[in-house]
Coordinates of C-alpha atoms in Angstrom, one line a residue:
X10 CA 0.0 0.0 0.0
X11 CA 1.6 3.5 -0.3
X12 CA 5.0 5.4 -0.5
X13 CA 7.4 6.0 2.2
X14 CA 7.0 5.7 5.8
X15 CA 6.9 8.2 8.1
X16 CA 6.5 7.1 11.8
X17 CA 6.2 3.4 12.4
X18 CA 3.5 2.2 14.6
X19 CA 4.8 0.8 18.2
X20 CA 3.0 -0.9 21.0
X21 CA 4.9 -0.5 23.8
X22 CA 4.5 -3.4 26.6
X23 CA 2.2 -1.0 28.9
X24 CA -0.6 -1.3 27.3
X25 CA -3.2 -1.3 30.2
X26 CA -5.5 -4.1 31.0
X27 CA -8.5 -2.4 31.1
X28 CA -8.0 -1.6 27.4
X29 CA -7.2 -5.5 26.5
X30 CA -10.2 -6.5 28.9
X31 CA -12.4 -4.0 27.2
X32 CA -10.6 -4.6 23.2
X33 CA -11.7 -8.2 23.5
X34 CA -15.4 -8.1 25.3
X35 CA -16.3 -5.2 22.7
X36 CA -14.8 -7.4 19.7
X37 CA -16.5 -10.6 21.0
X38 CA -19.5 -9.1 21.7
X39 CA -20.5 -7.7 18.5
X40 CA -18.6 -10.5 16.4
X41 CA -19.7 -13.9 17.3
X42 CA -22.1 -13.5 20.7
X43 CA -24.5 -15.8 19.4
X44 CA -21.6 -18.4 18.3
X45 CA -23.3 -21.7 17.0
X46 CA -21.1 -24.5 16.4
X47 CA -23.1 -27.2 14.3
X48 CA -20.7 -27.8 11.4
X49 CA -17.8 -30.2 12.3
X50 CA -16.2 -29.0 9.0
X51 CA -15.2 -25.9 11.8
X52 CA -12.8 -25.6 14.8
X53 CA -14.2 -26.2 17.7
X54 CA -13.1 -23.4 19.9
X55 CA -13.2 -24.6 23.1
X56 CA -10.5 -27.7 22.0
X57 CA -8.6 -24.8 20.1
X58 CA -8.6 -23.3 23.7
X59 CA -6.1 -26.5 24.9
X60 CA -4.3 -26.7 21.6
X61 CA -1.4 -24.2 21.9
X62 CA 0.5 -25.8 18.8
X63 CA -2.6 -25.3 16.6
X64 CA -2.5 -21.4 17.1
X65 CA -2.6 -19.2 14.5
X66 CA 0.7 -17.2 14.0
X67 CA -0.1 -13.6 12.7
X68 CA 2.2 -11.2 11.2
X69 CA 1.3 -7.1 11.5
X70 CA 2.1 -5.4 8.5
X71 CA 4.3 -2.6 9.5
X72 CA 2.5 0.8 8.9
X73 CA 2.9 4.3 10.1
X74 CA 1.0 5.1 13.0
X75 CA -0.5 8.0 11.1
X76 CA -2.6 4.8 9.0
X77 CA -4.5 3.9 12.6
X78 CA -3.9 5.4 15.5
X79 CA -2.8 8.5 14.3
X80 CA -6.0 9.1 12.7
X81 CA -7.9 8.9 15.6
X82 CA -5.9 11.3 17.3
X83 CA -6.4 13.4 14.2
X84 CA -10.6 13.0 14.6
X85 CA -10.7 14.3 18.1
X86 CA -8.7 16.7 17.8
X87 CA -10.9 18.6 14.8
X88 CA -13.2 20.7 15.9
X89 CA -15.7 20.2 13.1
X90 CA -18.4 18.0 13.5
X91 CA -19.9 15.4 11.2
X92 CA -22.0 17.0 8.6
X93 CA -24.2 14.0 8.0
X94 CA -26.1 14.0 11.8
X95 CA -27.6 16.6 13.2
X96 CA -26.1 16.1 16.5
X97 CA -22.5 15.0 16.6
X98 CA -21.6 13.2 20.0
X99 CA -18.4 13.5 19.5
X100 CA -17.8 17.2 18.2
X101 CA -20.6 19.1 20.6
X102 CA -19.4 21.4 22.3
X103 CA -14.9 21.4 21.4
X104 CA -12.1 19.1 20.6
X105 CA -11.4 16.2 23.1
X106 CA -8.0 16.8 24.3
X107 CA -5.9 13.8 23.8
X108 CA -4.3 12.7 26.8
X109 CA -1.4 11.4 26.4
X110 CA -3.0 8.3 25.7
X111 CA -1.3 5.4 23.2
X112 CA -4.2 4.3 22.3
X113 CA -7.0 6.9 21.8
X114 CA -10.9 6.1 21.9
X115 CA -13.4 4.9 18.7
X116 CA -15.9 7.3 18.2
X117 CA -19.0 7.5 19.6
X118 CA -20.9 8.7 16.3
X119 CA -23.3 6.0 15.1
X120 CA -22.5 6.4 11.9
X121 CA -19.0 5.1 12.4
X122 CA -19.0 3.3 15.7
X123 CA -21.2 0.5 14.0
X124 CA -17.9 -0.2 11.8
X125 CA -15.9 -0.5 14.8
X126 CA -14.3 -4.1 14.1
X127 CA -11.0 -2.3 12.6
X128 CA -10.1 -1.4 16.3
X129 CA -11.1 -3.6 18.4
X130 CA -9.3 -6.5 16.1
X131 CA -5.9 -4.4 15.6
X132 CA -6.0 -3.8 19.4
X133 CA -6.5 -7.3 20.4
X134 CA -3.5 -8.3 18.3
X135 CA -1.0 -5.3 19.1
X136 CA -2.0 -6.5 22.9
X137 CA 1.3 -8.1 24.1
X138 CA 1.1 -11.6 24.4
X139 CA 2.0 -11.5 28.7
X140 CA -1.2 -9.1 28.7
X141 CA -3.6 -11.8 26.9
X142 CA -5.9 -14.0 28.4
X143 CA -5.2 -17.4 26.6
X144 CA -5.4 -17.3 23.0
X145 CA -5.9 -18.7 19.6
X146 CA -3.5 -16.1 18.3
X147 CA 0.0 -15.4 18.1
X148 CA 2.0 -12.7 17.0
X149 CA 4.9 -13.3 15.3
X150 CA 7.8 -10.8 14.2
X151 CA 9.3 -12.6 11.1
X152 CA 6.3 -12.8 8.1
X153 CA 8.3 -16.1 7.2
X154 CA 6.8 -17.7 10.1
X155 CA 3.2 -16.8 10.1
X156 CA -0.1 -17.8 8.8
X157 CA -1.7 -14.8 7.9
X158 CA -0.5 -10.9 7.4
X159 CA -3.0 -8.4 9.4
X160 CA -2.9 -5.0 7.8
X161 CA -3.3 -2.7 10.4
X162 CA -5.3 0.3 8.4
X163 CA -8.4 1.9 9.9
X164 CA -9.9 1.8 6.7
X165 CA -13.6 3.0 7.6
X166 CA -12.1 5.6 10.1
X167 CA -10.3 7.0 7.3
X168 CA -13.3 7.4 4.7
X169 CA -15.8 8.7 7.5
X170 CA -13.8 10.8 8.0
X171 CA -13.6 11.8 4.4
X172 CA -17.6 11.8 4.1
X173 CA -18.2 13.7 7.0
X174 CA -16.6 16.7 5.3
X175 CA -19.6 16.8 3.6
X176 CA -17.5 18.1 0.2
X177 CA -18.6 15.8 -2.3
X178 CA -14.8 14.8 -2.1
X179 CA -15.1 10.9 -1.4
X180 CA -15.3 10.0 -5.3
X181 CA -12.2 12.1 -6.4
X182 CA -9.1 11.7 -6.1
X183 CA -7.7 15.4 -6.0
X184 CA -7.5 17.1 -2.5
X185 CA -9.0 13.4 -0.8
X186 CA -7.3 12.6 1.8
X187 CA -9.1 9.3 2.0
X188 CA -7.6 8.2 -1.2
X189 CA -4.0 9.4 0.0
X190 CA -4.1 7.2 2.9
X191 CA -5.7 4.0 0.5
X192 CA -2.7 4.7 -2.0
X193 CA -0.2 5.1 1.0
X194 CA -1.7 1.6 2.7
X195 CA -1.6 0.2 -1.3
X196 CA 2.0 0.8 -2.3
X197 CA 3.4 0.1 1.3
X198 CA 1.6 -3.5 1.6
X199 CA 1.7 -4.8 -2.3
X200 CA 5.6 -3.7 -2.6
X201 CA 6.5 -5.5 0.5
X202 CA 8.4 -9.3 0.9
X203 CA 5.4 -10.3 2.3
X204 CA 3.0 -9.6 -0.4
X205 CA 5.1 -10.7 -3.2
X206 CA 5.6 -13.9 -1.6
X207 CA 1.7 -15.1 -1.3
X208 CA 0.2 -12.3 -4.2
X209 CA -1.7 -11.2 -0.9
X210 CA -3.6 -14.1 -0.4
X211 CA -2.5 -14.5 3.2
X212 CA -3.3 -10.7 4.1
X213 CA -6.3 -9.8 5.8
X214 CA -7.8 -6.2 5.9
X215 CA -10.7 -5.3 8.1
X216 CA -13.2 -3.7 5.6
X217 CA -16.4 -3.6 7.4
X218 CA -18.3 -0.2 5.6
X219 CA -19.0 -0.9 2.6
X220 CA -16.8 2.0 1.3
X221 CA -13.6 1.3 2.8
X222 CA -10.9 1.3 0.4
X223 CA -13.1 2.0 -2.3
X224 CA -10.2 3.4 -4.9
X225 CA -8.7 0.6 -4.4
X226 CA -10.6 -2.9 -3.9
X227 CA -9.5 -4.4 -7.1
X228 CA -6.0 -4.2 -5.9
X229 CA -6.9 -5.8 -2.0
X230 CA -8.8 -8.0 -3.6
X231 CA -6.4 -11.4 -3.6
X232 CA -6.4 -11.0 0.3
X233 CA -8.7 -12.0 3.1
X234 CA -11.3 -9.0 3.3
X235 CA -13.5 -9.0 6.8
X236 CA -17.1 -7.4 5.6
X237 CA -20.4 -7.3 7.0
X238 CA -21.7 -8.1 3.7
X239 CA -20.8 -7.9 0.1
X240 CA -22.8 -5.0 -1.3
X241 CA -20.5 -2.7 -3.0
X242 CA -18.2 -5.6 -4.2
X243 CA -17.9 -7.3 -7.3
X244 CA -19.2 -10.7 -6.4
X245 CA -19.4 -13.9 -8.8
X246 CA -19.5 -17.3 -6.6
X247 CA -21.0 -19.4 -10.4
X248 CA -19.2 -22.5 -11.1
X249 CA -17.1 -22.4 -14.0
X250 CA -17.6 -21.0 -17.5
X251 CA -19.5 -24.0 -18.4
X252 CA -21.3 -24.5 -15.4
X253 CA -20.3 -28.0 -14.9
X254 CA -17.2 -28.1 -12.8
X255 CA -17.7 -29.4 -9.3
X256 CA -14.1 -27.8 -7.9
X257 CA -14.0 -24.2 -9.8
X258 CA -15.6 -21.1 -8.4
X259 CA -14.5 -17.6 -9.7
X260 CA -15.2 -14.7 -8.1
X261 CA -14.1 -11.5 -8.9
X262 CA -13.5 -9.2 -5.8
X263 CA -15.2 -11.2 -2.7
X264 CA -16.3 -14.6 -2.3
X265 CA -17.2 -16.7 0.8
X266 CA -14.7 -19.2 0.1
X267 CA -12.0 -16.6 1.1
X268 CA -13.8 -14.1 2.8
X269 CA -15.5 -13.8 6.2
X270 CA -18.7 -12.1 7.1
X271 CA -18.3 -10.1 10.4
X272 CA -21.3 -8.6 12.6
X273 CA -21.9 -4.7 12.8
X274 CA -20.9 -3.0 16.5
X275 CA -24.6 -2.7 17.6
X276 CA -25.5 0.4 18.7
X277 CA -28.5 0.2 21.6
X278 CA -28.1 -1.4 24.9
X279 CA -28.7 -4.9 25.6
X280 CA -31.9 -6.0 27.1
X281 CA -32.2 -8.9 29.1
X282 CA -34.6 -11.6 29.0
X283 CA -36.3 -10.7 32.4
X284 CA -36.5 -7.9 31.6
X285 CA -38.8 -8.4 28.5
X286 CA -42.5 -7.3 28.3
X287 CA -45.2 -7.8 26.5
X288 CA -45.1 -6.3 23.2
X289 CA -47.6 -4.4 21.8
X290 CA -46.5 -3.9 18.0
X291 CA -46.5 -7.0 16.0
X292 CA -43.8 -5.7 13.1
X293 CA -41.4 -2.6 13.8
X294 CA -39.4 -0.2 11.4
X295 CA -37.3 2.6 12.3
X296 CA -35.0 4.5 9.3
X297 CA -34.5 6.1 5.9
X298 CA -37.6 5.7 3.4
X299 CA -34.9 6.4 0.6
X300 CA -31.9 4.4 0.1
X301 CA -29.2 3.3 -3.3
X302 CA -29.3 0.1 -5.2
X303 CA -31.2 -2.8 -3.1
X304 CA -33.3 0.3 -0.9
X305 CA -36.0 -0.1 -3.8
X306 CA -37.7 -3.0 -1.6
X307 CA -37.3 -0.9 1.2
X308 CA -39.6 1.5 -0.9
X309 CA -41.9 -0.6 -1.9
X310 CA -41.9 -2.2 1.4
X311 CA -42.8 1.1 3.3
X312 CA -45.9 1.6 1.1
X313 CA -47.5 -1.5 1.8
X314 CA -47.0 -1.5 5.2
X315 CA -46.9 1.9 6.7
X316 CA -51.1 1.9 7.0
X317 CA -51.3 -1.7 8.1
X318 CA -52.4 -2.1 11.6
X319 CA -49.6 -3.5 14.2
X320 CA -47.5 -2.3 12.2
X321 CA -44.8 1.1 12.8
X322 CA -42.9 2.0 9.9
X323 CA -41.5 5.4 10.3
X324 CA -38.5 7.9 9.3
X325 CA -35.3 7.9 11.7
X326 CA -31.8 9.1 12.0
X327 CA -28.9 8.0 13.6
X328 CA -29.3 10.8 16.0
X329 CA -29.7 10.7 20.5
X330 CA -33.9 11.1 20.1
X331 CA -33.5 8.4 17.1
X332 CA -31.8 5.8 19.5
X333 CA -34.3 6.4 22.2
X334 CA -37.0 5.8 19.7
X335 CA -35.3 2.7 17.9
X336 CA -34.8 1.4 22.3
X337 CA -38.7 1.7 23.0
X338 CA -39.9 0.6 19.0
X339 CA -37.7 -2.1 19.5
X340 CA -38.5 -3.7 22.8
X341 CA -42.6 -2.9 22.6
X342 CA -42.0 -5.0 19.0
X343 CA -42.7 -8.7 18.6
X344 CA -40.7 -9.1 15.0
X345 CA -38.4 -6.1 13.4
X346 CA -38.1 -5.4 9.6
X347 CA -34.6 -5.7 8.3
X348 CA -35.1 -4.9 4.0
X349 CA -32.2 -4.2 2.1
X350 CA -30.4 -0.4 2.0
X351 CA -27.7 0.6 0.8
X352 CA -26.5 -2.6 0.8
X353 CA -27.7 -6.0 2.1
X354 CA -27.4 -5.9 5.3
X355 CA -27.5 -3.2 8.4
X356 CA -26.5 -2.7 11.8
X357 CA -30.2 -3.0 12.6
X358 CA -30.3 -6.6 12.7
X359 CA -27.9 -6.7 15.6
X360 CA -29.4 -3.6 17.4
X361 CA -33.0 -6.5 17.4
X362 CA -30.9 -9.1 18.5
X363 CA -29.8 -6.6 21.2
X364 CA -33.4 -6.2 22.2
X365 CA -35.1 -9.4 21.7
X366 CA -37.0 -8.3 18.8
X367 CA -37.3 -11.3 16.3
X368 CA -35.7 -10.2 13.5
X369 CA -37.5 -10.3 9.8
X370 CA -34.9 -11.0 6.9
X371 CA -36.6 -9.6 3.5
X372 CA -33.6 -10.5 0.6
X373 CA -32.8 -13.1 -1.7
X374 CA -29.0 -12.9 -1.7
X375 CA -28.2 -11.5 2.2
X376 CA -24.8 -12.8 3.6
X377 CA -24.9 -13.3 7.7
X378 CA -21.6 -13.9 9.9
X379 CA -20.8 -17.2 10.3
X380 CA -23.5 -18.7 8.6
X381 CA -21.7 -22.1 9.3
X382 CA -21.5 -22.3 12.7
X383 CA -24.7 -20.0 13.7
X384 CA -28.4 -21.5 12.7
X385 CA -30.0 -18.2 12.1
X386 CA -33.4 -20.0 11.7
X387 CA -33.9 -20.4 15.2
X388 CA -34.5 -16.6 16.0
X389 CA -34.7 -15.4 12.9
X390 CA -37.8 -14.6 9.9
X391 CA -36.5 -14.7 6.3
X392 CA -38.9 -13.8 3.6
X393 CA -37.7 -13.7 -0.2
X394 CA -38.2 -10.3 -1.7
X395 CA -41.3 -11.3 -4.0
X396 CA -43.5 -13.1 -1.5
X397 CA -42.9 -9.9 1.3
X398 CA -44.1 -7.6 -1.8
X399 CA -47.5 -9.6 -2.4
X400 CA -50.0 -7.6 -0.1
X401 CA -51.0 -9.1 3.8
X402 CA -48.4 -12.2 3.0
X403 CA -45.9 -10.9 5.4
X404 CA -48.1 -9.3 8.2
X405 CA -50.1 -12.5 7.8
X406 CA -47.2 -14.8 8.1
X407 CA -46.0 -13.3 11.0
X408 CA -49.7 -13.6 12.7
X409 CA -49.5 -16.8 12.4
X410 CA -46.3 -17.3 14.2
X411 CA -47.2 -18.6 17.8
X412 CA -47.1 -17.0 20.9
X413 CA -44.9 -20.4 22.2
X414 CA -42.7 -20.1 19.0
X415 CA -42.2 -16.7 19.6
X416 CA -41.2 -17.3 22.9
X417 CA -38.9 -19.8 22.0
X418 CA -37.4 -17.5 19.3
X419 CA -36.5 -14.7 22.2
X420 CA -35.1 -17.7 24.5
X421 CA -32.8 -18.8 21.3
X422 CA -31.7 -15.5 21.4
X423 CA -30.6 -15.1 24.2
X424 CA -29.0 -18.3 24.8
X425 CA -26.6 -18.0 22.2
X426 CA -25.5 -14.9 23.1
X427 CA -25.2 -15.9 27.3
X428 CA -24.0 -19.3 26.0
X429 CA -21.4 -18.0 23.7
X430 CA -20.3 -14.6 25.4
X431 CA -17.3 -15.7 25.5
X432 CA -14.5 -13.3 24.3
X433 CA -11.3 -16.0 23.9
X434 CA -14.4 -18.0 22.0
X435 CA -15.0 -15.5 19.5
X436 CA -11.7 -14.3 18.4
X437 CA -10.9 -18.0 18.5
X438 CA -12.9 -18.8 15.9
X439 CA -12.4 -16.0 13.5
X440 CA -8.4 -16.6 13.7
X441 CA -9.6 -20.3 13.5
X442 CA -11.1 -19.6 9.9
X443 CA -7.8 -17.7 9.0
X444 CA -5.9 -21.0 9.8
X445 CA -8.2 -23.3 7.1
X446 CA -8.4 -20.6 4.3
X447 CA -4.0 -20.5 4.1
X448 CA -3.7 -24.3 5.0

């Protein structure tokens, strides 16, 4: 990835444990909390746990600080806020002051906190290893002897922080400074040992909004990309030309055999299951009428159901009075309606997990983490796109859901998520995956 470097990124062995303690819950917690192991095709994590030899030895690419880090220190201390939300949580009032602090906060603005994997993953594995709890990772100093190559770039940091200008900048290339920083991450990465000894095929970027790196995903693609879905990338997972080969699959940029489906950072609180109440809405919306590309259903969607009784389909932002509205829609809600945006999938479907709200898949092509491992089916509605547009099919089809099954939706819930809230678990199994795709 780009030209020459300026300051290198260090760690140095102080690294509190309140930090490690909080990088891995907050990783674990939004990655793999409902972790269902039913395939034996996958690791199971809890033998990984007592398998030191079998750990996965991870190589981080050496970048300036100014590539992760640096650029949070660089968004708290601007004093402009986000253009996109009317109330910026983390520009009110002035700058934070950074306090002499190596590793500087995520920010609290919705809009990029639900893209929060990029820090929570670098900081687990810049952690040093006499800080870890036991793990499934470790870090080696010599690319020669790992499995994989972690490129340590806060890709959806950096192009937030280009949007949020608000310039109509993102797209260009002159006077971006989101497209510096992808170039800069480009040349330094593809011109190292490293990447001219696999083509990239060992490397793994975090890439979890959909525009991360978007000048330049044709040149990451070779490498192991973590997304919460694959709208926005050129995807082609057909056999082969002919259509008859058993063993050939192309894709173009992403594909599942190489690629791994990560959850959003959810963004309301957790409710427990005592805590739930009866709910009073049968089907719950909250967000933008409008969207790109796969929003048309969303559209269409909205029109059929905004009159329909039981039913609350309304406008919302990612604002403080949106989340306090999304907290009560959500928890008075039996089932809550997850159609396609701007791309497949949204940080909405965890935010229902989050709140017990049985979650309603409309899409014929959505991509959910760990699809292998975790039977969505249990707690989870999916509709195809055509049969949710004929009129009173999906209301009606949620009616005549049970009260008992809908019960035992909420309890599958929350069972996966008590049973598998565990944070050496969930990195486990991610590094785990890592281990098969380069063996």
């Amino acid at each position: 990835m780009p030209p020459p470097k300026t300051t290198t990124t260090t760690f140095p062995c102080s690294t509190p444990t309140l930090f490690i303690a909080l990088t891995t819950i907050s990783f674990l917690s939004f990655s793999l909390f409902f972790l269902y192991n039913k395939n034996p095709s996958f690791p199971n994590p809890q033998t990984t746990l007592q398998i030191s030899q079998n750990s996965i030895k991870v190589y981080v690419a050496d970048l300036p600080r100014s590539l992760n880090y640096g650029l949070l220190d660089q968004y708290w201390s601007s004093s402009t806020p986000d253009t996109r939300i009317s109330s910026d949580p983390d520009h009110r009032i002035r700058p934070r002051p950074i306090k002499n602090k190596t590793f500087s906060d995520y920010p609290e603005n919705p809009l990029i906190k639900q893209y929060s994997a990029e820090y929570w993953i670098t900081g687990d594995l810049m952690t040093p290893e006499k800080l870890k709890f036991q793990s499934f990772a470790k870090r080696v100093f010599d690319f020669n002897e790992a499995d994989v190559v972690f490129v340590p770039f806060f890709a959806t940091l950096s192009a937030e922080m280009e949007l949020a200008k608000g310039k109509g900048s993102f797209r260009r290339k002159e006077g971006n400074e989101d497209y510096r920083r992808q170039k800069q991450v480009v040349d330094i990465v593809r011109n190292s040992e490293a990447w001219k000894r696999s083509g990239g095929k060992d490397h793994v970027f975090v890439l979890t909004d959909p525009v991360a790196m978007w000048h330049f995903k044709a040149e990451v693609a070779p490498a192991i990309l973590l997304v919460v879905d694959f709208g926005g990338w050129y995807r082609l997972d057909s056999k082969s030309s002919n259509g008859s080969s058993p063993d050939m699959i192309q894709h173009t940029q992403v594909s599942l055999l190489k690629d791994v489906i990560v959850p959003y950072t959810h963004l309301l609180p957790r409710l427990q299951l005592s805590e739930n109440k009866k709910r009073s809405t049968l089907l719950y919306f909250k967000g933008a009428k409008h969207r790109h590309r796969g929003g048309i259903v969303r559209e269409k969607l909205w029109e059929l159901l905004v009159n329909e009784p039981g039913v609350i389909i309304e406008e919302g932002f990612p604002n403080a009075t949106g989340r306090e509205q999304s907290i009560r829609g959500m928890r008075s809600s039996e089932f809550c309606l997850h159609p396609a945006g701007d791309t497949p999938s949204s940080c909405r479907l965890f935010d229902a997990i989050q709140s017990l709200c049985i979650p309603v898949v409309v899409s014929d092509n959505i991509e959910l983490p760990f699809e292998g491992m975790v039977d969505y089916t249990e707690f989870t509605v999916f509709i195809a796109v055509d049969d949710a547009l004929k009129p009173r099919l999906l209301v009606d089809r949620l009616r005549s859901i049970s009260v008992k099954q809908r019960n035992e939706f909420r309890r599958n819930i929350w069972l996966r998520f008590n049973r598998y809230f565990n944070m050496i678990m969930v990195i486990q199994v991610v590094l785990a995956l890592f281990l098969q795709m380069v063996q």
